[in-house]
GROMACS .gro file of C-alpha atoms in nm:
model
  289
    1MET     CA    1   5.276  -1.908   2.363
    2PHE     CA    2   4.942  -1.817   2.209
    3ASN     CA    3   4.759  -2.123   2.078
    4PRO     CA    4   4.435  -2.028   1.888
    5ALA     CA    5   4.300  -2.382   1.885
    6GLN     CA    6   4.343  -2.416   2.258
    7GLU     CA    7   4.186  -2.079   2.323
    8MET     CA    8   3.884  -2.162   2.106
    9SER     CA    9   3.839  -2.499   2.272
   10SER     CA   10   3.834  -2.332   2.613
   11ILE     CA   11   3.523  -2.129   2.524
   12ALA     CA   12   3.205  -2.275   2.675
   13PHE     CA   13   2.993  -2.271   2.362
   14ASP     CA   14   2.750  -2.519   2.513
   15LYS     CA   15   2.673  -2.287   2.802
   16ILE     CA   16   2.653  -1.974   2.590
   17LEU     CA   17   2.430  -2.119   2.317
   18GLY     CA   18   2.247  -2.354   2.550
   19GLY     CA   19   2.169  -2.069   2.787
   20ALA     CA   20   2.019  -1.866   2.504
   21LEU     CA   21   1.805  -2.160   2.387
   22ASN     CA   22   1.695  -2.235   2.743
   23ALA     CA   23   1.587  -1.872   2.778
   24VAL     CA   24   1.372  -1.907   2.464
   25VAL     CA   25   1.217  -2.231   2.591
   26ASN     CA   26   1.145  -2.071   2.930
   27ALA     CA   27   0.989  -1.772   2.755
   28GLN     CA   28   0.761  -2.004   2.558
   29ASN     CA   29   0.671  -2.186   2.880
   30ASN     CA   30   0.589  -1.860   3.056
   31SER     CA   31   0.375  -1.757   2.758
   32SER     CA   32   0.178  -2.082   2.781
   33LEU     CA   33   0.124  -2.034   3.154
   34THR     CA   34   0.005  -1.680   3.086
   35THR     CA   35  -0.251  -1.816   2.839
   36VAL     CA   36  -0.374  -2.074   3.090
   37ASN     CA   37  -0.406  -1.815   3.367
   38PHE     CA   38  -0.586  -1.577   3.131
   39ILE     CA   39  -0.844  -1.839   3.034
   40LYS     CA   40  -0.900  -1.947   3.396
   41SER     CA   41  -0.919  -1.598   3.545
   42VAL     CA   42  -1.099  -1.412   3.266
   43GLY     CA   43  -1.313  -1.673   3.093
   44PHE     CA   44  -1.437  -1.884   3.382
   45GLN     CA   45  -1.571  -1.845   3.732
   46ASN     CA   46  -1.387  -2.037   4.001
   47ASP     CA   47  -1.502  -2.160   4.339
   48GLU     CA   48  -1.322  -2.118   4.670
   49ASN     CA   49  -1.089  -2.408   4.589
   50GLY     CA   50  -0.993  -2.266   4.251
   51ASN     CA   51  -1.199  -2.519   4.054
   52ILE     CA   52  -1.369  -2.401   3.736
   53VAL     CA   53  -1.745  -2.368   3.789
   54LYS     CA   54  -1.893  -2.207   3.476
   55PRO     CA   55  -1.802  -1.964   3.198
   56VAL     CA   56  -1.821  -1.591   3.245
   57TYR     CA   57  -2.109  -1.442   3.043
   58VAL     CA   58  -2.167  -1.088   2.926
   59ASP     CA   59  -2.531  -0.976   2.901
   60PHE     CA   60  -2.645  -0.759   2.612
   61LYS     CA   61  -2.992  -0.607   2.591
   62TYR     CA   62  -3.140  -0.488   2.265
   63PRO     CA   63  -3.487  -0.420   2.120
   64LYS     CA   64  -3.618  -0.675   1.870
   65GLU     CA   65  -3.905  -0.599   1.633
   66VAL     CA   66  -4.183  -0.853   1.690
   67ALA     CA   67  -4.453  -0.677   1.482
   68PRO     CA   68  -4.372  -0.456   1.182
   69TYR     CA   69  -4.510  -0.109   1.126
   70GLN     CA   70  -4.836  -0.103   0.932
   71PRO     CA   71  -4.901   0.219   0.743
   72GLY     CA   72  -5.246   0.373   0.753
   73ALA     CA   73  -5.469   0.455   0.458
   74PRO     CA   74  -5.751   0.704   0.416
   75ALA     CA   75  -6.102   0.603   0.324
   76ALA     CA   76  -6.139   0.546  -0.049
   77TYR     CA   77  -6.393   0.431  -0.307
   78TYR     CA   78  -6.335   0.181  -0.581
   79PHE     CA   79  -6.522   0.002  -0.858
   80THR     CA   80  -6.567  -0.368  -0.894
   81VAL     CA   81  -6.683  -0.544  -1.211
   82LYS     CA   82  -7.031  -0.688  -1.159
   83LYS     CA   83  -7.073  -0.798  -1.522
   84LYS     CA   84  -6.780  -0.818  -1.764
   85GLY     CA   85  -6.973  -0.759  -2.087
   86LYS     CA   86  -6.804  -0.813  -2.423
   87ASN     CA   87  -6.640  -0.653  -2.728
   88TYR     CA   88  -6.487  -0.358  -2.539
   89ASP     CA   89  -6.181  -0.168  -2.669
   90GLU     CA   90  -5.919  -0.146  -2.394
   91ASN     CA   91  -5.732   0.143  -2.556
   92ALA     CA   92  -6.046   0.351  -2.582
   93LEU     CA   93  -6.143   0.276  -2.221
   94ASN     CA   94  -5.805   0.383  -2.081
   95GLY     CA   95  -5.776   0.706  -2.275
   96GLY     CA   96  -5.811   1.017  -2.055
   97ALA     CA   97  -5.996   1.093  -1.731
   98TYR     CA   98  -6.360   1.014  -1.645
   99ASP     CA   99  -6.640   1.225  -1.511
  100VAL     CA  100  -6.786   0.989  -1.252
  101GLY     CA  101  -7.113   1.123  -1.115
  102GLY     CA  102  -6.991   1.480  -1.116
  103ALA     CA  103  -6.643   1.394  -0.987
  104GLU     CA  104  -6.414   1.519  -1.262
  105GLY     CA  105  -6.057   1.412  -1.326
  106VAL     CA  106  -6.089   1.055  -1.210
  107VAL     CA  107  -5.837   0.837  -1.392
  108LEU     CA  108  -5.933   0.474  -1.430
  109ASN     CA  109  -5.745   0.178  -1.569
  110PHE     CA  110  -5.938  -0.107  -1.732
  111THR     CA  111  -5.818  -0.461  -1.792
  112VAL     CA  112  -5.984  -0.630  -2.089
  113ASP     CA  113  -5.936  -0.992  -2.197
  114THR     CA  114  -5.911  -1.123  -2.551
  115ASP     CA  115  -6.289  -1.144  -2.586
  116GLY     CA  116  -6.331  -0.777  -2.496
  117ALA     CA  117  -6.469  -0.854  -2.152
  118ILE     CA  118  -6.376  -0.612  -1.873
  119CYS     CA  119  -6.197  -0.804  -1.598
  120ALA     CA  120  -6.095  -0.528  -1.356
  121VAL     CA  121  -6.117  -0.154  -1.292
  122THR     CA  122  -5.850   0.031  -1.098
  123VAL     CA  123  -5.875   0.388  -0.973
  124VAL     CA  124  -5.541   0.547  -1.059
  125GLU     CA  125  -5.614   0.908  -0.958
  126GLY     CA  126  -5.898   1.095  -0.796
  127ALA     CA  127  -6.023   0.827  -0.555
  128ASP     CA  128  -6.076   1.099  -0.296
  129LYS     CA  129  -6.326   1.266  -0.531
  130LEU     CA  130  -6.562   0.969  -0.538
  131SER     CA  131  -6.865   0.947  -0.314
  132GLU     CA  132  -7.153   0.710  -0.245
  133SER     CA  133  -7.351   0.862  -0.533
  134SER     CA  134  -7.075   0.817  -0.790
  135LYS     CA  135  -7.172   0.613  -1.093
  136LEU     CA  136  -6.946   0.490  -1.369
  137THR     CA  137  -7.050   0.549  -1.729
  138LEU     CA  138  -6.822   0.415  -2.002
  139LYS     CA  139  -6.716   0.622  -2.297
  140GLU     CA  140  -6.922   0.600  -2.613
  141ASN     CA  141  -6.621   0.509  -2.831
  142ALA     CA  142  -6.529   0.216  -2.605
  143GLY     CA  143  -6.775  -0.009  -2.786
  144GLY     CA  144  -6.896  -0.329  -2.627
  145GLU     CA  145  -7.201  -0.396  -2.421
  146GLY     CA  146  -7.334  -0.553  -2.105
  147ALA     CA  147  -7.072  -0.438  -1.852
  148GLU     CA  148  -7.195  -0.337  -1.509
  149PHE     CA  149  -6.996  -0.191  -1.218
  150GLU     CA  150  -7.052  -0.161  -0.847
  151LEU     CA  151  -6.911   0.112  -0.622
  152GLY     CA  152  -6.728  -0.007  -0.313
  153LYS     CA  153  -6.574   0.173  -0.020
  154ARG     CA  154  -6.260   0.099   0.173
  155GLU     CA  155  -6.271   0.227   0.525
  156ALA     CA  156  -5.989   0.436   0.664
  157VAL     CA  157  -5.709   0.240   0.826
  158LYS     CA  158  -5.510   0.387   1.110
  159PRO     CA  159  -5.137   0.330   1.111
  160VAL     CA  160  -5.017   0.063   1.350
  161PRO     CA  161  -4.682   0.127   1.514
  162ALA     CA  162  -4.421  -0.143   1.524
  163GLU     CA  163  -4.391  -0.351   1.839
  164TYR     CA  164  -4.058  -0.428   2.001
  165GLN     CA  165  -3.957  -0.675   2.267
  166GLU     CA  166  -3.655  -0.625   2.490
  167MET     CA  167  -3.423  -0.920   2.437
  168THR     CA  168  -3.132  -1.035   2.652
  169LEU     CA  169  -2.833  -1.201   2.489
  170GLN     CA  170  -2.582  -1.386   2.704
  171VAL     CA  171  -2.247  -1.419   2.533
  172PRO     CA  172  -1.948  -1.609   2.682
  173LEU     CA  173  -1.665  -1.365   2.739
  174LEU     CA  174  -1.407  -1.595   2.579
  175THR     CA  175  -1.589  -1.577   2.245
  176ILE     CA  176  -1.556  -1.198   2.214
  177VAL     CA  177  -1.208  -1.130   2.353
  178PRO     CA  178  -0.880  -1.231   2.188
  179ILE     CA  179  -0.705  -1.512   2.372
  180PRO     CA  180  -0.325  -1.467   2.387
  181PHE     CA  181  -0.163  -1.764   2.214
  182ILE     CA  182   0.193  -1.642   2.157
  183ARG     CA  183   0.427  -1.884   1.982
  184VAL     CA  184   0.799  -1.843   1.910
  185ALA     CA  185   0.810  -1.892   1.534
  186SER     CA  186   1.187  -1.862   1.489
  187THR     CA  187   1.503  -1.794   1.689
  188ASP     CA  188   1.833  -1.675   1.538
  189ILE     CA  189   2.146  -1.683   1.757
  190GLU     CA  190   2.459  -1.506   1.638
  191LEU     CA  191   2.775  -1.555   1.847
  192ASN     CA  192   3.094  -1.368   1.766
  193VAL     CA  193   3.419  -1.437   1.953
  194LYS     CA  194   3.728  -1.219   1.907
  195ILE     CA  195   4.060  -1.326   2.057
  196ASN     CA  196   4.357  -1.086   2.068
  197SER     CA  197   4.705  -1.199   2.178
  198ILE     CA  198   4.972  -0.949   2.279
  199ASN     CA  199   5.332  -1.064   2.346
  200THR     CA  200   5.584  -0.826   2.504
  201SER     CA  201   5.950  -0.917   2.582
  202SER     CA  202   6.256  -0.719   2.693
  203GLU     CA  203   6.618  -0.811   2.770
  204SER     CA  204   6.916  -0.622   2.918
  205SER     CA  205   7.268  -0.726   3.024
  206ASP     CA  206   7.542  -0.561   3.233
  207THR     CA  207   7.901  -0.687   3.277
  208ASN     CA  208   8.150  -0.536   3.526
  209VAL     CA  209   8.517  -0.632   3.535
  210SER     CA  210   8.758  -0.501   3.806
  211ALA     CA  211   9.118  -0.604   3.880
  212GLY     CA  212   9.374  -0.512   4.146
  213MET     CA  213   9.729  -0.620   4.200
  214THR     CA  214   9.962  -0.586   4.499
  215ALA     CA  215  10.329  -0.703   4.502
  216SER     CA  216  10.592  -0.740   4.777
  217ALA     CA  217  10.954  -0.862   4.744
  218LYS     CA  218  11.216  -0.980   4.990
  219TYR     CA  219  11.586  -1.010   4.912
  220LYS     CA  220  11.806  -1.273   5.044
  221SER     CA  221  12.166  -1.313   4.940
  222ILE     CA  222  12.204  -1.243   4.583
  223PHE     CA  223  11.870  -1.369   4.478
  224VAL     CA  224  11.555  -1.178   4.481
  225ARG     CA  225  11.266  -1.339   4.649
  226GLY     CA  226  10.932  -1.176   4.658
  227ASN     CA  227  10.556  -1.239   4.707
  228VAL     CA  228  10.308  -1.101   4.451
  229ASN     CA  229   9.933  -1.075   4.536
  230ILE     CA  230   9.687  -1.008   4.249
  231ASN     CA  231   9.322  -0.927   4.321
  232ALA     CA  232   9.067  -0.939   4.030
  233SER     CA  233   8.683  -0.947   4.020
  234VAL     CA  234   8.440  -0.988   3.727
  235SER     CA  235   8.057  -0.940   3.753
  236HIS     CA  236   7.799  -1.003   3.481
  237GLN     CA  237   7.423  -0.920   3.517
  238LYS     CA  238   7.151  -1.004   3.263
  239LYS     CA  239   6.787  -0.902   3.295
  240SER     CA  240   6.500  -1.030   3.074
  241SER     CA  241   6.122  -1.002   3.096
  242SER     CA  242   5.842  -1.141   2.884
  243THR     CA  243   5.468  -1.060   2.902
  244GLU     CA  244   5.186  -1.234   2.713
  245GLU     CA  245   4.831  -1.089   2.726
  246ILE     CA  246   4.526  -1.256   2.573
  247LYS     CA  247   4.197  -1.067   2.537
  248LYS     CA  248   3.869  -1.236   2.455
  249GLU     CA  249   3.565  -1.043   2.336
  250TYR     CA  250   3.220  -1.204   2.308
  251SER     CA  251   2.921  -1.070   2.116
  252LEU     CA  252   2.588  -1.254   2.140
  253ASN     CA  253   2.292  -1.143   1.928
  254ILE     CA  254   1.955  -1.319   1.964
  255LYS     CA  255   1.661  -1.250   1.731
  256ILE     CA  256   1.324  -1.396   1.831
  257HIS     CA  257   1.018  -1.382   1.605
  258ALA     CA  258   0.694  -1.445   1.795
  259VAL     CA  259   0.348  -1.471   1.637
  260GLN     CA  260  -0.010  -1.510   1.753
  261ASP     CA  261  -0.067  -1.882   1.719
  262ASP     CA  262  -0.389  -2.051   1.614
  263VAL     CA  263  -0.631  -2.155   1.885
  264PRO     CA  264  -0.565  -2.517   1.987
  265VAL     CA  265  -0.814  -2.775   1.867
  266GLY     CA  266  -0.949  -2.844   2.215
  267MET     CA  267  -1.000  -2.476   2.294
  268SER     CA  268  -1.157  -2.419   1.954
  269ARG     CA  269  -1.408  -2.695   2.025
  270ILE     CA  270  -1.496  -2.537   2.359
  271LEU     CA  271  -1.551  -2.201   2.192
  272ASP     CA  272  -1.778  -2.365   1.934
  273ILE     CA  273  -1.989  -2.518   2.211
  274LEU     CA  274  -2.012  -2.183   2.388
  275GLU     CA  275  -2.116  -2.010   2.066
  276GLU     CA  276  -2.393  -2.263   2.011
  277ALA     CA  277  -2.525  -2.178   2.356
  278ILE     CA  278  -2.579  -1.814   2.260
  279VAL     CA  279  -2.960  -1.781   2.238
  280PRO     CA  280  -3.152  -1.453   2.271
  281LYS     CA  281  -3.415  -1.457   2.544
  282ALA     CA  282  -3.707  -1.218   2.596
  283SER     CA  283  -3.681  -1.015   2.912
  284GLY     CA  284  -4.063  -0.992   2.937
  285GLN     CA  285  -4.078  -0.618   2.873
  286ALA     CA  286  -4.239  -0.466   2.563
  287ILE     CA  287  -4.100  -0.147   2.419
  288ALA     CA  288  -4.330   0.107   2.258
  289ALA     CA  289  -4.221   0.239   1.922
   0.00000   0.00000   0.00000
């Protein structure tokens, strides 16, 4: 007879669920071993005995500017204040262009203090028109007196190209490649068991009855004497069959959510030390701009 409780108790839940959990644990273990092998084989150099010797470095070469570009400048003349004078009108001095020793269209900018003394003269436009014979004469409406100026010359300056030095940067390989730290964040196990019981029974019966009779008589004197023989047979046959079939269906669904885990504290410290060791070094070769 079908007994659901007995059938359920006969299912090896511990092996089914335990096997799934063991598979997850083994997967996590294999992932950890993969990480260890990756760090040892990719990030470090090993000797003949498999012992770690030193980290694997990647060399980068790049040009570094050691002297900036200096632009050139053509030769130019300028005026310096030899005597500041007094009582000059700054607005009148800065109005319009000057005719400096025959060089027309020279624009000058004067700086005058509160006492009307000229502190500085700047050539705004037309410096290329000045020459050694150029003399500065102030405008008549500028007022003031006693200012004197001296012509100076700035020699031409050639542009200086920038200077570069070839630098070599050694970077530990582990600091620039992602390290696989896979962690199983969650595991969902869904087990479905379906038990079907089928009972089949059949019964049949068959009864046969047969009878036969034989008689014989003998006569003596006036009485009748005889012998009577009666033959009878009865047969009864009953057939019955019963079949019970139990079907069990299992469905196991496992959902695993894996994530890239954070770098362990020890490995993070090693990476910090390796990063601090990254120092650019000159290769001893200058590069022309």
